[in-house]
Amino acid sequence: MKNSILLLVVFLLFGGSSIAQKKTLAQIRKERMSKAKEKKLYAEEVNPAFKVTKGPKKWEDQSAVLLAYEHTFKSNRRRIGETGPAIGGLVFEEIIRKRVLLQDSRAVAMFSQIYFSQSNGDRYIHVIKPDGKEIWVDMTKAIKVVTNVPVYYQTSSKSTTIRYSKVAIPNLEIGDIVDYRYGAVVMFSARTDGCTFPVIDFDLVDDFPIVYSKTIFDLDKETYLTTKSLNGAGEVQELDTPDGNKHFYLLNNDVEAADGERWDFPIVEHPMLRFQLIFTEKKSDYNHKASFLPENKMSLRTDISYLEITNRLDTYLQFDFPSEEIIAYAGHVIRLMKRFNPSVSEREYIRKSYYMIRQKAYHSVSSYDSKFHNILSQYKRAAPPVNNGISDHTFVSAWVIIAKKNGWDYRIGLGVPRYLGGIESVLTLEDFVPFIVINNQKIFNCTKSSVLDNVPADLAGSETIMLGIGVPNKGSGINLGGNYRKQNYKFSRDQIQDLTSELNSYNQFYNLTLNLNDQTVSMKDSVVSTGKCKSYFQHSVYYGVDLWTKEHLLTGVKKRKKRKKSNKSSKTIEKERVKEGVEKADAETKLKYIKNMLEYDNLKVASVEDFTLIQAGRSTTSPERIFIMDATINELISKVGPNYLFNIGKVIGDQVIIKDHEKDRVNGVYLSYAKAYSYSIKFTVPKGYVVAGLKKLEQSIDNPVASLNIKVQSSGNQVEIIIEHKYKEKEFLKNYWPNMIQVLKAVESFYDSKVIFKRG
Amino acid sequence: MFKKLSLLIVALLIAGTAGFSQDEDLDRKYFGTFFLSPFSNYTKGKIGLSPEMDKGYVAPFTSVAFLFNYDARYNLVQPGDDGALALIFSPALGVGFTSNKDFDFFGTGMGQFHVPVFLSFEYGAGATFASLKDRGFGIGVGVEYNYAPFVIMGDEENVNEEVVARDGARSSLLPVMTVSYRKWSRGGGFLFVHKIKYGFLPYSVDVGTETIQDRVIAFSYSLGFSFT
């Protein structure tokens, strides 16, 4: 009997260890159920568009064709106890289905690895071979991915709760059809007054042309939909169904590809559906400041009038109930200004107020501290500070308070960001960028290094709505509702000043010492930049140093002087020693940041010896940013036999490289802003050598959208190469794209160019 | 008897490991389920007779215990995705109370051991590795050997009596049947199993001139989950 029991124990142990290496019953069942569900889902498809196996002849030269594409947005109310948020709420689901015919090796490579979101079980990848053979991809072989999910596979909802996996599709060939479907689920807890989803800019254009495209909305009856169809996207249709829920769809067939074009503003040119879902239990309770519910008895709305916009503005911009934060901002500025500069001109007051707010904008005001200098001391550190910033609305509201307190005329502007194209694309009030106009001066929200006259790049040249005329209302204190009552709104349309390339310039002067023996280049360079070309990074590393002295000139706020002690105690000496150590470490860290920045520009940096910020460029009177830098660079010089090659083009850092597939373009070109670069590279030809290849560097191209002018000047063994490169227009039609390519290719060619030092 | 039974079980289970090593998951035939019976069992043993009949007998032990039970099931035949004819070896070990009315106090002993073997028909969830059903059940018949209590506590007099009664009163072999109900958890991560086992065996003993009729009983309700 003892033997028998021993055998049993051995069996159980052995059995247990074998099981541990195998899949569990639950895993096997899940996998089998998932596969059964995949096949059922695929088999249940009745839409004939998803049975098509051939693409149109007109798109035979394309990498791939989307034979059919369906994108579904669903919302389902969940009550407590049902699957979904623990306290009830809304489950938002997005399902993507594509049937792709692969027509070249690029498409085969792209779809040989498909990413999909994990949070929905209704998914499959199915490959149909040209001979009709069907292959189901084993989704259980997928691996989770955290970063670098290609935008192509990302859902429109950018919730951070959506997790992705990727799976390899083996043995794909040209002519195969990949039919895949996946989805994502996001849960939202209930709120009595409603839950407003972020606006989704749903691009109806794909990287590949689409034969059949359908966008579907299956919404719970308490979910409302507001849409804007742009650029010929067609109108959303409502289906009358008896199930009590709301069903809409948008059909788009024969859509040309956009192929992920560089410098593209999809909302401006692509067929696009901008939409917003709003969930509210009781429509009458809904009181969101920025978004628009459909009118009564309507499930869907597609237009928003100016009147509606203004009806919401007073609550949206918080004029009636300025928050503690806004009062803190404005009150602080007013108090300090009056304390330190009791008699300044209005213009000067505005200027100083702006810089005061800019200072405050660097950190959160929620923990408002009247000891201003204590807060600012946080910035005296090596790493670039985090910009918590100040919201546009808070900024504008604070200015309204300041204007009211001082009895100034003011107007409020609502800028339409360039990426939206125009006012017609606006879907919610949050699309606007509000700003204030005082004394005909437009004042925009501040960034770390913005100056008062700055026009934000995304508003430059764009359309705006100017609202009302501010009439001083001194009696109303901080309750600002009076001026902006609905009936007092007066509209006018305006345009914000554009930024020309002259306003955004980057000028770099290199003085190089070539060391052929070490094959290193010692670089002493100085940079003068203006407008949007001011390097944020270099500046931010250094701007915190002695901030008070610099900011004093702008704001007039002086630091309280500490009384000097005659005799230093041992404690003070120790403190100073520690401080000195910290400062030294800070200085090293700063140089390390600069080195990283240079390396990011594809330079092999041996060391950065010095960096000095001469002028921060943060004030109206001195808007240029100037710095000098000394560094030693490796790998620019290489020995070839008795001669040396010098990669002179690489000195100016990485340049835009246009790939072959980018040559043809469907859409217009939209750069951030027009800008001008100029470089001067000076070096002395090493003794005993002559330089060859200099003349080949010279180029001169000038066309309506861009220019490049490279000149070489030499005198004795002194050489200077002057490069002037300009992006003249911030946006232009695709007809001019070849002009742009011409210049970019020329810059690329310079970047790859070399000169030779031969024994003389 | 017990020795032969054990050898049979071992032989069958070792045969089961042959299927166990196959690569094809769906062909796997071995299933393991771990059960707990939180004092939801009742065992009644046989009357214990003293070797010297004139000294009488000891009343049967009755036990309620916290049982730990492991079901080792081997599917002998799997005619489809959802059905199987299986052999189940279901040893259970318990800690709890055993009482005997002849003794002076409650808690006469503690610990017990059950070894039932069933021939069972299984259907639905968890019947085979291939089944996709949400729910399943099993019904089986077999025999059980049980032994209780492991330890007898009591005063000196009773211990003497126990010593006399040990072999006859503490072990039983009886026919049992079992019914089980299986259900997958909502997410499909766990297979929960509810199991009822019941068996009894009437017997009669002659004590002196008296004939006593009684029955051996084994009942348990267990809740378990599969970790196969």
mmCIF file of N, CA, C and O in Angstrom, chain A residues 236-304:
data_model
loop_
_atom_site.group_PDB
_atom_site.id
_atom_site.type_symbol
_atom_site.label_atom_id
_atom_site.label_comp_id
_atom_site.label_asym_id
_atom_site.label_seq_id
_atom_site.Cartn_x
_atom_site.Cartn_y
_atom_site.Cartn_z
ATOM 1 N N VAL A 236 -23.701 63.545 -43.063
ATOM 2 C CA VAL A 236 -24.062 62.365 -42.268
ATOM 3 C C VAL A 236 -25.573 62.145 -42.395
ATOM 4 O O VAL A 236 -26.350 63.086 -42.303
ATOM 5 N N GLN A 237 -25.948 60.912 -42.643
ATOM 6 C CA GLN A 237 -27.360 60.579 -42.796
ATOM 7 C C GLN A 237 -27.865 59.893 -41.528
ATOM 8 O O GLN A 237 -27.144 59.142 -40.894
ATOM 9 N N GLU A 238 -29.127 60.172 -41.233
ATOM 10 C CA GLU A 238 -29.718 59.554 -40.046
ATOM 11 C C GLU A 238 -30.621 58.414 -40.471
ATOM 12 O O GLU A 238 -31.407 58.548 -41.406
ATOM 13 N N LEU A 239 -30.513 57.301 -39.799
ATOM 14 C CA LEU A 239 -31.372 56.158 -40.091
ATOM 15 C C LEU A 239 -32.517 56.146 -39.089
ATOM 16 O O LEU A 239 -32.284 56.303 -37.895
ATOM 17 N N ASP A 240 -33.700 55.967 -39.597
ATOM 18 C CA ASP A 240 -34.858 55.923 -38.715
ATOM 19 C C ASP A 240 -35.075 54.469 -38.305
ATOM 20 O O ASP A 240 -35.534 53.656 -39.086
ATOM 21 N N THR A 241 -34.712 54.160 -37.102
ATOM 22 C CA THR A 241 -34.865 52.772 -36.650
ATOM 23 C C THR A 241 -35.718 52.721 -35.395
ATOM 24 O O THR A 241 -35.688 53.648 -34.590
ATOM 25 N N PRO A 242 -36.466 51.671 -35.245
ATOM 26 C CA PRO A 242 -37.421 51.627 -34.127
ATOM 27 C C PRO A 242 -36.812 51.179 -32.795
ATOM 28 O O PRO A 242 -37.505 51.073 -31.816
ATOM 29 N N ASP A 243 -35.542 50.912 -32.743
ATOM 30 C CA ASP A 243 -34.989 50.330 -31.505
ATOM 31 C C ASP A 243 -34.726 51.368 -30.411
ATOM 32 O O ASP A 243 -34.242 51.027 -29.332
ATOM 33 N N GLY A 244 -35.003 52.636 -30.668
ATOM 34 C CA GLY A 244 -34.839 53.658 -29.631
ATOM 35 C C GLY A 244 -33.444 54.254 -29.599
ATOM 36 O O GLY A 244 -33.221 55.285 -28.996
ATOM 37 N N ASN A 245 -32.498 53.624 -30.240
ATOM 38 C CA ASN A 245 -31.143 54.171 -30.280
ATOM 39 C C ASN A 245 -30.978 55.018 -31.534
ATOM 40 O O ASN A 245 -31.876 55.096 -32.368
ATOM 41 N N LYS A 246 -29.819 55.635 -31.682
ATOM 42 C CA LYS A 246 -29.606 56.528 -32.823
ATOM 43 C C LYS A 246 -28.590 55.919 -33.770
ATOM 44 O O LYS A 246 -27.538 55.428 -33.321
ATOM 45 N N HIS A 247 -28.906 55.963 -35.028
ATOM 46 C CA HIS A 247 -28.011 55.374 -36.029
ATOM 47 C C HIS A 247 -27.764 56.391 -37.141
ATOM 48 O O HIS A 247 -28.705 56.930 -37.721
ATOM 49 N N PHE A 248 -26.491 56.632 -37.409
ATOM 50 C CA PHE A 248 -26.106 57.545 -38.491
ATOM 51 C C PHE A 248 -25.038 56.871 -39.331
ATOM 52 O O PHE A 248 -24.327 55.979 -38.862
ATOM 53 N N TYR A 249 -24.921 57.341 -40.552
ATOM 54 C CA TYR A 249 -23.836 56.812 -41.378
ATOM 55 C C TYR A 249 -23.391 57.867 -42.380
ATOM 56 O O TYR A 249 -24.127 58.808 -42.700
ATOM 57 N N LEU A 250 -22.198 57.682 -42.872
ATOM 58 C CA LEU A 250 -21.644 58.574 -43.895
ATOM 59 C C LEU A 250 -20.946 57.692 -44.924
ATOM 60 O O LEU A 250 -20.056 56.906 -44.569
ATOM 61 N N LEU A 251 -21.375 57.811 -46.159
ATOM 62 C CA LEU A 251 -20.779 56.989 -47.226
ATOM 63 C C LEU A 251 -19.805 57.828 -48.037
ATOM 64 O O LEU A 251 -20.101 58.972 -48.378
ATOM 65 N N ASN A 252 -18.673 57.264 -48.345
ATOM 66 C CA ASN A 252 -17.708 57.932 -49.221
ATOM 67 C C ASN A 252 -17.052 56.876 -50.097
ATOM 68 O O ASN A 252 -16.321 56.030 -49.586
ATOM 69 N N ASN A 253 -17.275 56.948 -51.346
ATOM 70 C CA ASN A 253 -16.659 55.974 -52.242
ATOM 71 C C ASN A 253 -15.631 56.659 -53.137
ATOM 72 O O ASN A 253 -15.674 57.869 -53.341
ATOM 73 N N ASP A 254 -14.736 55.843 -53.681
ATOM 74 C CA ASP A 254 -13.700 56.349 -54.602
ATOM 75 C C ASP A 254 -12.912 57.516 -54.009
ATOM 76 O O ASP A 254 -12.895 58.614 -54.556
ATOM 77 N N VAL A 255 -12.291 57.281 -52.883
ATOM 78 C CA VAL A 255 -11.505 58.332 -52.228
ATOM 79 C C VAL A 255 -10.026 58.131 -52.578
ATOM 80 O O VAL A 255 -9.465 57.058 -52.365
ATOM 81 N N GLU A 256 -9.423 59.188 -53.106
ATOM 82 C CA GLU A 256 -8.006 59.108 -53.477
ATOM 83 C C GLU A 256 -7.133 59.040 -52.216
ATOM 84 O O GLU A 256 -7.518 59.527 -51.164
ATOM 85 N N ALA A 257 -5.935 58.497 -52.377
ATOM 86 C CA ALA A 257 -5.020 58.353 -51.237
ATOM 87 C C ALA A 257 -4.346 59.677 -50.910
ATOM 88 O O ALA A 257 -4.211 60.541 -51.764
ATOM 89 N N ALA A 258 -3.904 59.809 -49.665
ATOM 90 C CA ALA A 258 -3.101 60.984 -49.300
ATOM 91 C C ALA A 258 -1.697 60.571 -48.913
ATOM 92 O O ALA A 258 -0.779 61.369 -48.907
ATOM 93 N N ASP A 259 -1.529 59.311 -48.594
ATOM 94 C CA ASP A 259 -0.209 58.726 -48.411
ATOM 95 C C ASP A 259 0.622 59.409 -47.332
ATOM 96 O O ASP A 259 1.839 59.511 -47.433
ATOM 97 N N GLY A 260 -0.013 59.889 -46.289
ATOM 98 C CA GLY A 260 0.724 60.456 -45.157
ATOM 99 C C GLY A 260 1.689 61.549 -45.564
ATOM 100 O O GLY A 260 2.873 61.483 -45.248
ATOM 101 N N GLU A 261 1.179 62.524 -46.280
ATOM 102 C CA GLU A 261 2.078 63.535 -46.833
ATOM 103 C C GLU A 261 2.691 64.433 -45.758
ATOM 104 O O GLU A 261 2.038 64.787 -44.783
ATOM 105 N N ARG A 262 3.905 64.798 -46.000
ATOM 106 C CA ARG A 262 4.621 65.721 -45.114
ATOM 107 C C ARG A 262 3.991 67.124 -45.227
ATOM 108 O O ARG A 262 3.521 67.520 -46.273
ATOM 109 N N TRP A 263 3.975 67.844 -44.136
ATOM 110 C CA TRP A 263 3.473 69.222 -44.117
ATOM 111 C C TRP A 263 2.043 69.314 -44.679
ATOM 112 O O TRP A 263 1.767 70.010 -45.650
ATOM 113 N N ASP A 264 1.205 68.550 -44.052
ATOM 114 C CA ASP A 264 -0.172 68.450 -44.514
ATOM 115 C C ASP A 264 -1.093 68.969 -43.404
ATOM 116 O O ASP A 264 -0.823 68.743 -42.223
ATOM 117 N N PHE A 265 -2.143 69.686 -43.766
ATOM 118 C CA PHE A 265 -3.185 70.058 -42.810
ATOM 119 C C PHE A 265 -4.453 69.309 -43.220
ATOM 120 O O PHE A 265 -5.246 69.805 -44.026
ATOM 121 N N PRO A 266 -4.667 68.129 -42.680
ATOM 122 C CA PRO A 266 -5.792 67.309 -43.150
ATOM 123 C C PRO A 266 -7.132 68.017 -43.060
ATOM 124 O O PRO A 266 -7.958 67.888 -43.957
ATOM 125 N N ILE A 267 -7.355 68.773 -41.979
ATOM 126 C CA ILE A 267 -8.680 69.391 -41.817
ATOM 127 C C ILE A 267 -8.935 70.416 -42.922
ATOM 128 O O ILE A 267 -10.070 70.667 -43.315
ATOM 129 N N VAL A 268 -7.888 70.998 -43.443
ATOM 130 C CA VAL A 268 -8.054 72.038 -44.461
ATOM 131 C C VAL A 268 -8.370 71.432 -45.823
ATOM 132 O O VAL A 268 -9.137 72.001 -46.592
ATOM 133 N N GLU A 269 -7.817 70.246 -46.091
ATOM 134 C CA GLU A 269 -7.961 69.752 -47.466
ATOM 135 C C GLU A 269 -8.588 68.364 -47.607
ATOM 136 O O GLU A 269 -9.190 68.072 -48.627
ATOM 137 N N HIS A 270 -8.398 67.506 -46.635
ATOM 138 C CA HIS A 270 -8.932 66.145 -46.804
ATOM 139 C C HIS A 270 -10.446 66.138 -46.628
ATOM 140 O O HIS A 270 -10.960 66.920 -45.819
ATOM 141 N N PRO A 271 -11.130 65.235 -47.301
ATOM 142 C CA PRO A 271 -12.523 64.994 -46.902
ATOM 143 C C PRO A 271 -12.481 64.566 -45.435
ATOM 144 O O PRO A 271 -11.785 63.619 -45.079
ATOM 145 N N MET A 272 -13.178 65.281 -44.620
ATOM 146 C CA MET A 272 -12.972 65.124 -43.175
ATOM 147 C C MET A 272 -14.295 65.234 -42.447
ATOM 148 O O MET A 272 -15.134 66.061 -42.808
ATOM 149 N N LEU A 273 -14.474 64.423 -41.450
ATOM 150 C CA LEU A 273 -15.652 64.550 -40.600
ATOM 151 C C LEU A 273 -15.158 64.922 -39.205
ATOM 152 O O LEU A 273 -14.512 64.124 -38.541
ATOM 153 N N ARG A 274 -15.454 66.152 -38.817
ATOM 154 C CA ARG A 274 -15.150 66.526 -37.426
ATOM 155 C C ARG A 274 -16.417 66.236 -36.643
ATOM 156 O O ARG A 274 -17.519 66.628 -37.043
ATOM 157 N N PHE A 275 -16.300 65.548 -35.540
ATOM 158 C CA PHE A 275 -17.519 65.285 -34.765
ATOM 159 C C PHE A 275 -17.231 65.241 -33.276
ATOM 160 O O PHE A 275 -16.104 65.039 -32.844
ATOM 161 N N GLN A 276 -18.287 65.435 -32.547
ATOM 162 C CA GLN A 276 -18.180 65.365 -31.091
ATOM 163 C C GLN A 276 -19.386 64.624 -30.545
ATOM 164 O O GLN A 276 -20.519 64.881 -30.945
ATOM 165 N N LEU A 277 -19.125 63.698 -29.646
ATOM 166 C CA LEU A 277 -20.205 62.968 -28.982
ATOM 167 C C LEU A 277 -20.402 63.568 -27.600
ATOM 168 O O LEU A 277 -19.438 63.854 -26.890
ATOM 169 N N ILE A 278 -21.644 63.755 -27.257
ATOM 170 C CA ILE A 278 -21.969 64.299 -25.940
ATOM 171 C C ILE A 278 -22.987 63.367 -25.298
ATOM 172 O O ILE A 278 -24.006 63.037 -25.912
ATOM 173 N N PHE A 279 -22.663 62.943 -24.111
ATOM 174 C CA PHE A 279 -23.566 62.040 -23.410
ATOM 175 C C PHE A 279 -24.157 62.778 -22.225
ATOM 176 O O PHE A 279 -23.430 63.382 -21.433
ATOM 177 N N THR A 280 -25.456 62.780 -22.149
ATOM 178 C CA THR A 280 -26.074 63.413 -20.984
ATOM 179 C C THR A 280 -27.360 62.683 -20.630
ATOM 180 O O THR A 280 -28.141 62.306 -21.500
ATOM 181 N N GLU A 281 -27.530 62.468 -19.347
ATOM 182 C CA GLU A 281 -28.724 61.743 -18.905
ATOM 183 C C GLU A 281 -29.975 62.585 -19.117
ATOM 184 O O GLU A 281 -31.000 62.109 -19.553
ATOM 185 N N LYS A 282 -29.829 63.878 -18.795
ATOM 186 C CA LYS A 282 -30.971 64.781 -18.995
ATOM 187 C C LYS A 282 -30.491 65.940 -19.837
ATOM 188 O O LYS A 282 -29.611 66.701 -19.401
ATOM 189 N N LYS A 283 -31.095 66.081 -20.976
ATOM 190 C CA LYS A 283 -30.652 67.134 -21.882
ATOM 191 C C LYS A 283 -30.800 68.518 -21.223
ATOM 192 O O LYS A 283 -29.975 69.410 -21.417
ATOM 193 N N SER A 284 -31.839 68.646 -20.410
ATOM 194 C CA SER A 284 -32.083 69.954 -19.787
ATOM 195 C C SER A 284 -30.990 70.303 -18.772
ATOM 196 O O SER A 284 -30.758 71.469 -18.472
ATOM 197 N N ASP A 285 -30.315 69.306 -18.237
ATOM 198 C CA ASP A 285 -29.270 69.561 -17.244
ATOM 199 C C ASP A 285 -27.937 69.909 -17.891
ATOM 200 O O ASP A 285 -27.017 70.358 -17.230
ATOM 201 N N TYR A 286 -27.858 69.675 -19.177
ATOM 202 C CA TYR A 286 -26.563 69.806 -19.832
ATOM 203 C C TYR A 286 -26.120 71.261 -19.851
ATOM 204 O O TYR A 286 -26.830 72.135 -20.300
ATOM 205 N N ASN A 287 -24.925 71.499 -19.357
ATOM 206 C CA ASN A 287 -24.477 72.885 -19.271
ATOM 207 C C ASN A 287 -22.984 72.987 -19.568
ATOM 208 O O ASN A 287 -22.226 73.571 -18.805
ATOM 209 N N HIS A 288 -22.582 72.365 -20.610
ATOM 210 C CA HIS A 288 -21.163 72.457 -20.925
ATOM 211 C C HIS A 288 -20.869 73.789 -21.581
ATOM 212 O O HIS A 288 -21.654 74.299 -22.359
ATOM 213 N N LYS A 289 -19.696 74.306 -21.269
ATOM 214 C CA LYS A 289 -19.406 75.666 -21.712
ATOM 215 C C LYS A 289 -19.003 75.748 -23.171
ATOM 216 O O LYS A 289 -19.150 76.757 -23.812
ATOM 217 N N ALA A 290 -18.445 74.678 -23.677
ATOM 218 C CA ALA A 290 -17.808 74.803 -24.982
ATOM 219 C C ALA A 290 -18.546 74.081 -26.106
ATOM 220 O O ALA A 290 -18.404 74.429 -27.261
ATOM 221 N N SER A 291 -19.315 73.072 -25.779
ATOM 222 C CA SER A 291 -19.857 72.204 -26.832
ATOM 223 C C SER A 291 -21.334 72.454 -27.064
ATOM 224 O O SER A 291 -22.023 72.997 -26.215
ATOM 225 N N PHE A 292 -21.787 72.011 -28.196
ATOM 226 C CA PHE A 292 -23.150 72.332 -28.616
ATOM 227 C C PHE A 292 -23.980 71.069 -28.775
ATOM 228 O O PHE A 292 -23.607 70.174 -29.527
ATOM 229 N N LEU A 293 -25.084 71.041 -28.084
ATOM 230 C CA LEU A 293 -26.010 69.927 -28.242
ATOM 231 C C LEU A 293 -26.908 70.199 -29.440
ATOM 232 O O LEU A 293 -27.152 71.350 -29.792
ATOM 233 N N PRO A 294 -27.412 69.145 -30.064
ATOM 234 C CA PRO A 294 -28.389 69.365 -31.123
ATOM 235 C C PRO A 294 -29.618 70.090 -30.572
ATOM 236 O O PRO A 294 -29.890 70.043 -29.372
ATOM 237 N N GLU A 295 -30.312 70.749 -31.464
ATOM 238 C CA GLU A 295 -31.522 71.455 -31.059
ATOM 239 C C GLU A 295 -32.561 70.436 -30.602
ATOM 240 O O GLU A 295 -32.405 69.240 -30.805
ATOM 241 N N ASN A 296 -33.635 70.940 -30.036
ATOM 242 C CA ASN A 296 -34.708 70.048 -29.598
ATOM 243 C C ASN A 296 -35.188 69.179 -30.746
ATOM 244 O O ASN A 296 -35.263 69.611 -31.888
ATOM 245 N N LYS A 297 -35.532 67.968 -30.416
ATOM 246 C CA LYS A 297 -36.077 66.982 -31.356
ATOM 247 C C LYS A 297 -35.083 66.597 -32.447
ATOM 248 O O LYS A 297 -35.440 65.942 -33.408
ATOM 249 N N MET A 298 -33.888 67.070 -32.332
ATOM 250 C CA MET A 298 -32.890 66.668 -33.331
ATOM 251 C C MET A 298 -31.849 65.791 -32.665
ATOM 252 O O MET A 298 -31.440 66.030 -31.547
ATOM 253 N N SER A 299 -31.430 64.780 -33.347
ATOM 254 C CA SER A 299 -30.392 63.914 -32.801
ATOM 255 C C SER A 299 -29.030 64.354 -33.289
ATOM 256 O O SER A 299 -28.014 64.060 -32.704
ATOM 257 N N LEU A 300 -29.056 65.047 -34.413
ATOM 258 C CA LEU A 300 -27.804 65.347 -35.089
ATOM 259 C C LEU A 300 -27.776 66.826 -35.437
ATOM 260 O O LEU A 300 -28.778 67.392 -35.841
ATOM 261 N N ARG A 301 -26.644 67.447 -35.281
ATOM 262 C CA ARG A 301 -26.556 68.811 -35.784
ATOM 263 C C ARG A 301 -25.257 68.979 -36.575
ATOM 264 O O ARG A 301 -24.257 68.335 -36.306
ATOM 265 N N THR A 302 -25.338 69.846 -37.554
ATOM 266 C CA THR A 302 -24.208 69.990 -38.465
ATOM 267 C C THR A 302 -23.779 71.442 -38.632
ATOM 268 O O THR A 302 -22.885 71.724 -39.401
ATOM 269 N N ASP A 303 -24.430 72.369 -37.914
ATOM 270 C CA ASP A 303 -24.037 73.759 -38.081
ATOM 271 C C ASP A 303 -24.157 74.507 -36.743
ATOM 272 O O ASP A 303 -25.007 74.195 -35.918
ATOM 273 N N ILE A 304 -23.296 75.475 -36.577
ATOM 274 C CA ILE A 304 -23.325 76.276 -35.347
ATOM 275 C C ILE A 304 -23.246 77.747 -35.762
ATOM 276 O O ILE A 304 -22.385 78.133 -36.541
#
